[in-house]
Coordinates of C-alpha atoms and ligand atoms in Angstrom, one line a residue:
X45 CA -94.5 -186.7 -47.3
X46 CA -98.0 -185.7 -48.6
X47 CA -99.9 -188.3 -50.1
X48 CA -101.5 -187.5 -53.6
X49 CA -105.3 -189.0 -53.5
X50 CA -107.1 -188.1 -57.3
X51 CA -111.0 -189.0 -57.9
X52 CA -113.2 -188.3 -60.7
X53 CA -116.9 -188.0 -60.6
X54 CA -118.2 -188.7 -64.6
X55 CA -121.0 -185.8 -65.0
X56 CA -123.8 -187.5 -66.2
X57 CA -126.3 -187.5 -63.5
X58 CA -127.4 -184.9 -60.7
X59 CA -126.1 -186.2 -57.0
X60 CA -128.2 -188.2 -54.8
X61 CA -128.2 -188.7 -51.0
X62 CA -126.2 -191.9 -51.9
X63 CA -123.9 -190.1 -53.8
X64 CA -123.0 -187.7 -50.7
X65 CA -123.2 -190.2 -48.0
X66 CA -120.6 -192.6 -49.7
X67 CA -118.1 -190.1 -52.1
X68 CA -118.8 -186.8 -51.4
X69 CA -119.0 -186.6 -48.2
X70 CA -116.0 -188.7 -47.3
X71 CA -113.6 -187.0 -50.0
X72 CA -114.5 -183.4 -48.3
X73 CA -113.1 -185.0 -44.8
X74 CA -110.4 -186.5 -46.5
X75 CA -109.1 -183.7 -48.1
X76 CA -108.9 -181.8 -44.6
X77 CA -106.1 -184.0 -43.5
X78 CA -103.1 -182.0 -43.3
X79 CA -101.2 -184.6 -45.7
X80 CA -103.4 -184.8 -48.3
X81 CA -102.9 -183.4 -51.7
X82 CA -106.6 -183.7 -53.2
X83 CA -107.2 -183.8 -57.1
X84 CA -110.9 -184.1 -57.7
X85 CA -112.3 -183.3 -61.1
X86 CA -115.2 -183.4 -63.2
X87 CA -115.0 -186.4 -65.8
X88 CA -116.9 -184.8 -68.3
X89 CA -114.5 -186.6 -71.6
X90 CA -116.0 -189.9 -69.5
X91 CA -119.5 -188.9 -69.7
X92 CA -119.4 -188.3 -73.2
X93 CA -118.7 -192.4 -73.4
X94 CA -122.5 -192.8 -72.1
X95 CA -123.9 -189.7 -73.0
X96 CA -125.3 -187.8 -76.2
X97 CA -127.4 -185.3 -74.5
X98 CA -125.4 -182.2 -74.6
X99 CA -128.1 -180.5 -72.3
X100 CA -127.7 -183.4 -69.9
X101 CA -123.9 -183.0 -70.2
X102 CA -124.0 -179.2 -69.6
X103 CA -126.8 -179.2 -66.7
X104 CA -124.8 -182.5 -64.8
X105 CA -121.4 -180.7 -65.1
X106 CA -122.7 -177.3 -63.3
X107 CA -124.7 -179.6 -60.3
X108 CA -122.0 -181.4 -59.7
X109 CA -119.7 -178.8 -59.6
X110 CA -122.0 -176.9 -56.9
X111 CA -122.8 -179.7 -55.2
X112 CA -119.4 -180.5 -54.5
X113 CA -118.9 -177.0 -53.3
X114 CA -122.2 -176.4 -51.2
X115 CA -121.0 -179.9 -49.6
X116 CA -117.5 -177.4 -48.3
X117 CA -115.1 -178.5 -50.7
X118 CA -112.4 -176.0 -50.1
X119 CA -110.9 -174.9 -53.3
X120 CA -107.9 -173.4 -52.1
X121 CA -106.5 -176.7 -50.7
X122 CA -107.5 -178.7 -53.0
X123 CA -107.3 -178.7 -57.0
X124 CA -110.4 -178.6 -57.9
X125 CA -111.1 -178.8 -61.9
X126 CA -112.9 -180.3 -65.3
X127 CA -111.4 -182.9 -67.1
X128 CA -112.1 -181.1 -70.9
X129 CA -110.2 -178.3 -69.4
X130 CA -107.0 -179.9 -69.7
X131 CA -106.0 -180.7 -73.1
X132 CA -103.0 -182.4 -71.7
X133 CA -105.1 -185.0 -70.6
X134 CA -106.2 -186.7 -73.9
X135 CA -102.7 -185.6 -75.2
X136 CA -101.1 -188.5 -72.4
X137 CA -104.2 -190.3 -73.7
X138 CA -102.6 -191.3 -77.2
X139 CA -99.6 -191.7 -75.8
X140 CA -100.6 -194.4 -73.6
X141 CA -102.8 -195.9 -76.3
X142 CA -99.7 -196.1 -77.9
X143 CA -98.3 -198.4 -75.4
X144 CA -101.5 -200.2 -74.0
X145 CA -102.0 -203.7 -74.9
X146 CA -105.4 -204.4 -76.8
X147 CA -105.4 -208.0 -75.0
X148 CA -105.5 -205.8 -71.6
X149 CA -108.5 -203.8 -72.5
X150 CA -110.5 -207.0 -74.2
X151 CA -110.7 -207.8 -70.6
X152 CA -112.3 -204.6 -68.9
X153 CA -115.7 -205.7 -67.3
X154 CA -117.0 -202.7 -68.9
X155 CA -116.4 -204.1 -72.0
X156 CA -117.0 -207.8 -71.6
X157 CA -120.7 -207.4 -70.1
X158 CA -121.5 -205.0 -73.5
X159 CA -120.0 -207.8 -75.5
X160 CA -121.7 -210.4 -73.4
X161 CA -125.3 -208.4 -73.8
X162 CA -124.3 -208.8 -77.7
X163 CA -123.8 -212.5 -77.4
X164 CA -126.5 -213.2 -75.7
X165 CA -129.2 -211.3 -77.7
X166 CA -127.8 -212.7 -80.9
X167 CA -126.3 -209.7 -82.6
X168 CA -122.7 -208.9 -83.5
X169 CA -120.4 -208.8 -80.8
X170 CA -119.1 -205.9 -81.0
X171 CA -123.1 -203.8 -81.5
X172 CA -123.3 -200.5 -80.5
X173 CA -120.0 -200.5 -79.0
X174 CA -118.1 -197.3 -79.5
X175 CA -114.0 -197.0 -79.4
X176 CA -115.2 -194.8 -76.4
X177 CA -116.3 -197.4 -74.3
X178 CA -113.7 -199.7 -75.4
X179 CA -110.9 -197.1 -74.2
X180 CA -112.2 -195.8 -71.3
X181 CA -109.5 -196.9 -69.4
X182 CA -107.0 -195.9 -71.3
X183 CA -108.3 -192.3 -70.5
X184 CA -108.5 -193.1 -67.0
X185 CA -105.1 -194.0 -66.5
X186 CA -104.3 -190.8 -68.2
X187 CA -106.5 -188.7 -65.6
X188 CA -104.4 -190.8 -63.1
X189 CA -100.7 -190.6 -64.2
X190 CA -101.2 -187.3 -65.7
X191 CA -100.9 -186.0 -61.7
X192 CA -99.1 -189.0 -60.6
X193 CA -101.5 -189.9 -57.7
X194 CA -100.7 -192.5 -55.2
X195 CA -104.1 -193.3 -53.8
X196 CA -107.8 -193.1 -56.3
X197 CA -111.1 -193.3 -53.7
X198 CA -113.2 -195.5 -55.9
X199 CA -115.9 -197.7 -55.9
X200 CA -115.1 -201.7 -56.5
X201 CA -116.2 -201.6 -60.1
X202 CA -113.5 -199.0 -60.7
X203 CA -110.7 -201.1 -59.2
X204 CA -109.7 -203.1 -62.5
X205 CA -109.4 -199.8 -64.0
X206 CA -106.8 -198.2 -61.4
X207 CA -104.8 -201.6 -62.1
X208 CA -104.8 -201.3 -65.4
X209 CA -103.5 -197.6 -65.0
X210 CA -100.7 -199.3 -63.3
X211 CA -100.2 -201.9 -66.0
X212 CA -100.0 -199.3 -68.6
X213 CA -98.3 -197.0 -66.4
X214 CA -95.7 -199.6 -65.8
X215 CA -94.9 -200.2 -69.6
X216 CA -94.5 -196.5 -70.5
X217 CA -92.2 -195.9 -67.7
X218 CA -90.2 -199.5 -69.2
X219 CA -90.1 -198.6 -72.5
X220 CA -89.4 -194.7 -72.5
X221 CA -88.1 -193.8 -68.5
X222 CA -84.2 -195.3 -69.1
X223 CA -84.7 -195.7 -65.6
X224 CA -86.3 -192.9 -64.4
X225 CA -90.0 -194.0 -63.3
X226 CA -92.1 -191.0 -65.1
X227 CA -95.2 -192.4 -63.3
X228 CA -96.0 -193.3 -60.0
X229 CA -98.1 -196.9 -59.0
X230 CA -101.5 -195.1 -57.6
X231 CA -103.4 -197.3 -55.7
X232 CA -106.9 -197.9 -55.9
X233 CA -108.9 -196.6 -52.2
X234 CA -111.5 -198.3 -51.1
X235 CA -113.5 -197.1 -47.9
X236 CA -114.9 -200.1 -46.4
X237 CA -116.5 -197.9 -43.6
X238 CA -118.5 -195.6 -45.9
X239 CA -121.9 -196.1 -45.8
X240 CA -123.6 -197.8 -48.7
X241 CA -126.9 -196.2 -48.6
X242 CA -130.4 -197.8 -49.1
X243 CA -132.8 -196.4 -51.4
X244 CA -136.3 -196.1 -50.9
X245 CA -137.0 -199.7 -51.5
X246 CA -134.2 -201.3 -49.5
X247 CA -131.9 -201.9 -52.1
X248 CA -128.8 -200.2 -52.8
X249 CA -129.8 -196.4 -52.7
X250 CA -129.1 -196.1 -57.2
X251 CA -130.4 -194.1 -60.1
X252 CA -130.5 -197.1 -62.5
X253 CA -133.2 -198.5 -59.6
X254 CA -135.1 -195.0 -59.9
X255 CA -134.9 -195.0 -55.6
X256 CA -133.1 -192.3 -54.5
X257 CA -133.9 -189.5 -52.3
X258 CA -132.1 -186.3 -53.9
X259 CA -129.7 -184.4 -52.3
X260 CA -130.1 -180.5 -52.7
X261 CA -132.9 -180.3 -55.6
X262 CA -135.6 -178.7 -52.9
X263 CA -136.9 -180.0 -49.4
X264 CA -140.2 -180.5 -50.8
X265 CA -139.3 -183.3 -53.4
X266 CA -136.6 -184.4 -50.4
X267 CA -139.7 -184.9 -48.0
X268 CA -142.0 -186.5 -51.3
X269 CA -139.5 -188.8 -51.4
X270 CA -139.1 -189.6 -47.9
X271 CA -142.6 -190.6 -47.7
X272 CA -141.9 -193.3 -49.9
X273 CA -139.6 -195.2 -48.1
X274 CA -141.1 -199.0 -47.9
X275 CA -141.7 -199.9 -44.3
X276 CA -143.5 -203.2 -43.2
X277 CA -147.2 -203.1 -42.1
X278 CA -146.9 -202.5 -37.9
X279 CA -149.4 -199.9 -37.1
X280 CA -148.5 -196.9 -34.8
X281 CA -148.3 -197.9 -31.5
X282 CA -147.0 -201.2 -32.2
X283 CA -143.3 -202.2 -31.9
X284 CA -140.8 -202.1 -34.8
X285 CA -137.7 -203.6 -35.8
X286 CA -135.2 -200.7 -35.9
X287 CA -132.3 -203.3 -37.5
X288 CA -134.6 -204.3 -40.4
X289 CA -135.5 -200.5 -41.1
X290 CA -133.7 -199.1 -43.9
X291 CA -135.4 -196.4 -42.5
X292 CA -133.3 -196.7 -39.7
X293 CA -130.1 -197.1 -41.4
X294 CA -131.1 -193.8 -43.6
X295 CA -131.3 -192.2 -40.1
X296 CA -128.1 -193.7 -38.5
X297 CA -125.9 -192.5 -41.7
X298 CA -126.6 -188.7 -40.5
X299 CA -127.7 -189.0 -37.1
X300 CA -125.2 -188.6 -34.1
X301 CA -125.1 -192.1 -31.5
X302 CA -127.4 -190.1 -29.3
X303 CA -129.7 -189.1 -32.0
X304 CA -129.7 -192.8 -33.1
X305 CA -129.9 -194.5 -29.8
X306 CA -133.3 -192.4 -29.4
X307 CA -134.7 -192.9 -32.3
X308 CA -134.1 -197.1 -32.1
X309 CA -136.0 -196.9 -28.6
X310 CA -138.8 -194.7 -29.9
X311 CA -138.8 -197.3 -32.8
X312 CA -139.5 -200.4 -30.8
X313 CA -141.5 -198.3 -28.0
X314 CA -144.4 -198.3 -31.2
X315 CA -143.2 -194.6 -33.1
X316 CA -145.5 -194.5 -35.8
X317 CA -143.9 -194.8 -39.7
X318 CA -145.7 -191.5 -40.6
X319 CA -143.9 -189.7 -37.6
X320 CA -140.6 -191.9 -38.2
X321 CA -140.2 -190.6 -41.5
X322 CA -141.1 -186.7 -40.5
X323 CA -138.5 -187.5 -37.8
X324 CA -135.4 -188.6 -40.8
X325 CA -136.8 -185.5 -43.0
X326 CA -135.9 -183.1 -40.0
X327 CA -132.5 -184.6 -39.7
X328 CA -132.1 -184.3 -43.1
X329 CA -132.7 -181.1 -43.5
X330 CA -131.2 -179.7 -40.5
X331 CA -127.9 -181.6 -42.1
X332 CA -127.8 -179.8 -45.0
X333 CA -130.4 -177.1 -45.4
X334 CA -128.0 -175.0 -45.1
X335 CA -125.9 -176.6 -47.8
X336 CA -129.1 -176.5 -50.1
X337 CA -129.3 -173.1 -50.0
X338 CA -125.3 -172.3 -50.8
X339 CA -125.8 -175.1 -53.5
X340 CA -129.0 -172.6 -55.3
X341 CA -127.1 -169.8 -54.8
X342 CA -124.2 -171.2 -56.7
X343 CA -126.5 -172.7 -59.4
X344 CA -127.9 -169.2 -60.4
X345 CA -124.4 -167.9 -60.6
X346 CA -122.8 -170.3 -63.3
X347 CA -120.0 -167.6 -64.6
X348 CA -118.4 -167.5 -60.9
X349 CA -118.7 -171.4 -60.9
X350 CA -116.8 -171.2 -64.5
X351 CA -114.1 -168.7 -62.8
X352 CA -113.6 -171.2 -60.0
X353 CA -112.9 -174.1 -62.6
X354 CA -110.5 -172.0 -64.7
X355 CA -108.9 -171.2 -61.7
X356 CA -108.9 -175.0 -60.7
X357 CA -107.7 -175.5 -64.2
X358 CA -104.6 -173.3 -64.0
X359 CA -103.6 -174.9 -60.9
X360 CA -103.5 -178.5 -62.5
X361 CA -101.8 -177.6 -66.1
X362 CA -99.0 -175.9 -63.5
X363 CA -98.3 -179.1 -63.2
X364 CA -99.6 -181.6 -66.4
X365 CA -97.9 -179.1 -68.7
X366 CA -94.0 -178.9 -68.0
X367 CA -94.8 -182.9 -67.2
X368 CA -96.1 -184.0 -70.8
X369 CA -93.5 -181.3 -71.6
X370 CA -91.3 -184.2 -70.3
X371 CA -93.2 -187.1 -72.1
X372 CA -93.5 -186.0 -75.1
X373 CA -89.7 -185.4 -75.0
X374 CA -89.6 -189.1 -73.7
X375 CA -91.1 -190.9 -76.7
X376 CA -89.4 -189.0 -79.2
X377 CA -91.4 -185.5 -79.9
X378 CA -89.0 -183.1 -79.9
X379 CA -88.4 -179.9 -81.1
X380 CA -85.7 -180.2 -84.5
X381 CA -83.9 -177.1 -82.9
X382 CA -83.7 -179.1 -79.3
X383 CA -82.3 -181.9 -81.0
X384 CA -79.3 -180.5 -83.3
X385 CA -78.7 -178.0 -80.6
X386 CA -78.4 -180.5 -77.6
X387 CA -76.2 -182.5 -80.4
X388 CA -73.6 -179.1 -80.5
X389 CA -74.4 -178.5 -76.2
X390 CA -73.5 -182.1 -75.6
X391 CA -70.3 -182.0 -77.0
X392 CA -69.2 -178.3 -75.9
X393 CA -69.9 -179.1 -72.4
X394 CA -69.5 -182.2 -72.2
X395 CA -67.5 -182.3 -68.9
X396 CA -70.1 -180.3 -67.2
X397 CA -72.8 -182.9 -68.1
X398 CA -76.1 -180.9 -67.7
X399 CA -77.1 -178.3 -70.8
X400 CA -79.2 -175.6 -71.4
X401 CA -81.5 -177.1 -74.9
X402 CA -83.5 -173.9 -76.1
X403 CA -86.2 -173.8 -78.2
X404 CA -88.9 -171.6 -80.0
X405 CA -92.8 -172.1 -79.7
X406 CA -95.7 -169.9 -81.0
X407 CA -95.5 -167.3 -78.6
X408 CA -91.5 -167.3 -77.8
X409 CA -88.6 -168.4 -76.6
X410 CA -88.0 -171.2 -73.9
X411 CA -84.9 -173.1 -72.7
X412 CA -85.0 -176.6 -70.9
X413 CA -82.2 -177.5 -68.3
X414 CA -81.4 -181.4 -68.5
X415 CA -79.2 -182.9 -66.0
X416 CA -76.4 -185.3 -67.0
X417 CA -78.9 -188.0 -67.2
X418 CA -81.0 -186.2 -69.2
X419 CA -83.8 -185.8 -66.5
X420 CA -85.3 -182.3 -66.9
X421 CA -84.3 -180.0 -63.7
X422 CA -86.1 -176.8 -65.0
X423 CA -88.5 -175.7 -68.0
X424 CA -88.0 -171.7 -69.1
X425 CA -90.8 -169.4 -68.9
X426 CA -91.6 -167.7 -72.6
X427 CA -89.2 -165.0 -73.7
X428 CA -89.9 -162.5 -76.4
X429 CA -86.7 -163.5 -78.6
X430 CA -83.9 -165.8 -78.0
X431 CA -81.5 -163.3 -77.5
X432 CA -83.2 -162.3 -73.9
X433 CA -83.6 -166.2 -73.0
X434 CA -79.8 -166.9 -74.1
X435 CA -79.1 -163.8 -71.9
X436 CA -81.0 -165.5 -68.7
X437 CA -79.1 -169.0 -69.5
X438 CA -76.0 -167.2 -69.7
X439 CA -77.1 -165.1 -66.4
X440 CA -78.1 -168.3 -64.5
X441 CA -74.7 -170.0 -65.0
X442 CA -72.7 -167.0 -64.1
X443 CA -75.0 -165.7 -61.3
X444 CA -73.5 -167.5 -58.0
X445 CA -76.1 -169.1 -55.6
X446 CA -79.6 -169.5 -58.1
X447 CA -82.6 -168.3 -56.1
X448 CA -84.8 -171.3 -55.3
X449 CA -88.3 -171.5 -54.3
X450 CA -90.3 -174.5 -53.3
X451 CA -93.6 -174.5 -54.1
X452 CA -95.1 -178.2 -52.9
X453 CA -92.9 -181.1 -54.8
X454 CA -91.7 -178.2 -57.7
X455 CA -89.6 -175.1 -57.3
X456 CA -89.4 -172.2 -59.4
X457 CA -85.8 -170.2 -60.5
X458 CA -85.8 -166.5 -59.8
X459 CA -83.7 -163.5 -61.2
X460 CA -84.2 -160.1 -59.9
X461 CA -87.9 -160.7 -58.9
X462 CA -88.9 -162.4 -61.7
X463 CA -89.4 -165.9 -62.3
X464 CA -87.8 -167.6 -64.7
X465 CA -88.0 -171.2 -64.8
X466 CA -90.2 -174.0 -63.1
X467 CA -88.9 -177.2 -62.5
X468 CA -91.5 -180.7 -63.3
X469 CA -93.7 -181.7 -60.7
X470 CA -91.9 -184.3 -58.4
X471 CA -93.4 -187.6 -57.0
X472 CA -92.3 -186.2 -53.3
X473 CA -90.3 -183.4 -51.0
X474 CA -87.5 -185.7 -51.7
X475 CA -87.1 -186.4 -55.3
X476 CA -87.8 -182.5 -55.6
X477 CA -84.5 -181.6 -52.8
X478 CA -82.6 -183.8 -54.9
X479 CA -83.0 -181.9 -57.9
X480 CA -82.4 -178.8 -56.2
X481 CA -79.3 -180.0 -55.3
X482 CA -78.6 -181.2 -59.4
X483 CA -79.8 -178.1 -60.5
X484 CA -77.1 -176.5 -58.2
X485 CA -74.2 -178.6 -59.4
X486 CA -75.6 -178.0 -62.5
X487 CA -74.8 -174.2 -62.2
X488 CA -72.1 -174.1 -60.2
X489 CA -68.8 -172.5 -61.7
X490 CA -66.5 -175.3 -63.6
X491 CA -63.8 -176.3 -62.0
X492 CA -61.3 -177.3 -65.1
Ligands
LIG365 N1 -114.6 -194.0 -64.1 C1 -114.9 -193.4 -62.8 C2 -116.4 -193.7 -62.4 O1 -117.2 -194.0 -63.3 C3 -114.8 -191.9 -62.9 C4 -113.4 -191.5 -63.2 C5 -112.9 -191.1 -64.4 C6 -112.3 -191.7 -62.3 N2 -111.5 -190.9 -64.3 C7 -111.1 -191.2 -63.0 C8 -112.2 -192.1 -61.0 C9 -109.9 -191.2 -62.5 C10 -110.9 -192.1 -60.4 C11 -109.8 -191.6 -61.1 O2 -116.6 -193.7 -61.2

């Protein structure tokens, strides 16, 4: 079974070295691993919480996006999009607002410390504090559920956030799944190997402490800003202390065990800091020069970076829009002419127990297949008029053996080379077999 991991980076900053070494970097290997199914995507509706700079939003979007694919994230195995490119996404949004408990979200630390920075400073409570923040992780849970992920990389202060996704999660699938668990429990990841960089001053390598070395900006600022890395006082020639160096540790986070093990003994054998840090800028850029390079190349060509998230962006809504299709369905949204004509379907076929429900949208004609149980086994493509989707209905149950494709947990309906019908996005290879094998009772001849 392939294991669904999901991350979001919010867009509101350009990556540092901190940045690659502890979430890029390990999210790239990750998603090599022949089981993974990777979702990562630009949270740009989150940066708009902490954000009004719509330069700032624009310029943080297109790094991040090259960064992460200078770094060697591999598009075509992974899904690879932006968040305001899925309007399904703040669609799920109300309808988990709709079921999430204000009590749960009056707890988000988030929250609490802006309410507690209030207090303390004597103002209202609530100051300055936007319905944005306040829901923010009603909209994560949404990015989460919407692809029903089973593992989210994140950092600790995110955890609260993936539990409350559960929590919400939880009560949607109570209140509207009549058994059927819409969403899946994700988990929240956390890599306790990953390194934790230092900044330039020792402390956690951060933006909000203005001590980070950047990433692919130029090797000129990367070696300005190497050459202010705090050391302690030993002249060249005299012995340092390679395990109180965040110098050191910079060095270790790229270097290989050789490459470390020389560096520690040319370290306490007296290396000067000068030559130490000319030493961590060669590794540095020998690492990812070449990544630099692909990342300004990428940077001056923003409309093949926008091609790459539409494409991202059509891969996802494969699968967010037949599954909201679903929700919305769920908590009542339905189309008036699905629900007299499953009224009339229900009782003609009544001993064959799944129906065909068709419908009309803007731009056609679909049909939904709903098992017995009401579970959804297949969602129609868009036909012209309702005549030609009544003809593939009719073609479907007459047709013998239905021509079934997988295509990871879904499967598409074909007739005469064309497809038809996709099925919803199924939490595994399993749950998707079985509804192959529904859909094919579903279709066989009657036997009455
Ligand atoms: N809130 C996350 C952060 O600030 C970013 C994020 C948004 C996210 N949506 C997500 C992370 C969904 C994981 C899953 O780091």
């Amino acid at each position: 079974m392939t294991t669904r991991i999901l991350t979001g980076i919010t867009t509101t900053g350009t990556p540092h070295l901190g940045n690659y070494a502890g979430a890029i970097r390990p999210a790239i290997v990750a998603s090599r691993q022949s089981d993974a199914d990777s979702f990562y995507f630009l949270a740009d509706y989150h940066a708009l919480i902490k954000c009004d700079d719509p330069l700032r939003i624009q310029r943080s979007r297109l790094e991040i996006a090259a960064t992460w694919l200078a770094a060697g994230l591999d598009v075509d195995r992974v899904t690879f999009y932006r968040q305001s490119d899925i309007p399904e996404i703040p669609e799920l949004t109300w309808l988990l607002t709709c079921v999430a408990a204000k009590g749960l979200l009056n707890r988000a630390h988030a929250y609490k410390a802006s309410v507690d920075k209030n207090v303390d400073a004597g103002e209202d409570p609530d100051a300055g504090i936007t319905m944005g923040l306040f829901s923010y992780p009603v909209l994560m849970a949404a990015d989460i559920l919407m692809f029903n992920a089973h593992q989210v990389p994140v950092g600790r202060d995110q955890i609260q956030h993936v539990e409350m996704a559960r929590d919400i999660g939880q009560r949607f699938n109570h209140l509207f799944g009549n058994g059927k668990e819409f969403f899946v429990m994700p988990e929240a990841l956390i890599e306790e190997s990953v390194a934790t960089l230092p900044g330039l001053d020792g402390r956690k390598m951060s933006k909000s402490y203005d001590n980070t070395i950047p990433l692919f900006s130029s090797a000129k600022e990367m070696k300005d800003a190497i050459s202010r890395i705090v050391t302690d006082s030993r002249l060249p020639g005299e012995a340092k202390d390679p395990d109180n160096s965040h110098l050191f540790t910079l060095y270790q986070a790229f270097a290989s065990k050789e490459q470390s093990d020389e560096f520690r003994a040319d370290l306490l054998q007296g290396l000067g800091w000068g030559d130490a840090k000319q030493r961590l800028f060669q590794l540095l850029d020998g690492e990812l020069g070449e990544a630099r390079e692909s990342y300004h190349r990428l940077i001056e060509r923003p409309a093949d970076l926008e091609d790459i998230l539409q494409t991202g962006a059509q891969k996802a809504r494969r699968i967010a829009t037949p599954f909201l299709g679903e929700l919305r369905e769920a908590v009542g949204l339905r189309s008036f002419r699905t629900t007299t004509q499953t009224a009339a379907a229900t009782k003609k076929k009544a001993s064959k127990g799944a129906r065909f429900v068709s419908f009309r949208e803007d731009d056609g004609f679909r049909f939904r297949l709903l098992a017995a149980d009401g579970e959804q086994l297949l969602l129609s493509r868009t036909f012209a008029d309702g005549k030609t989707a009544g003809a593939v209905t009719k073609q479907l149950q007459q047709g013998g053996e239905p021509d079934i494709r997988t295509e990871g947990d879904a499967f598409t309906v074909w007739l005469e080379g064309a497809c038809v019908a996709d099925s919803p996005a199924f939490a595994d290879a399993t749950a998707r077999d079985a509804a192959i094998e529904s859909l094919k009772l579903a279709l066989a001849p009657q036997q009455d």
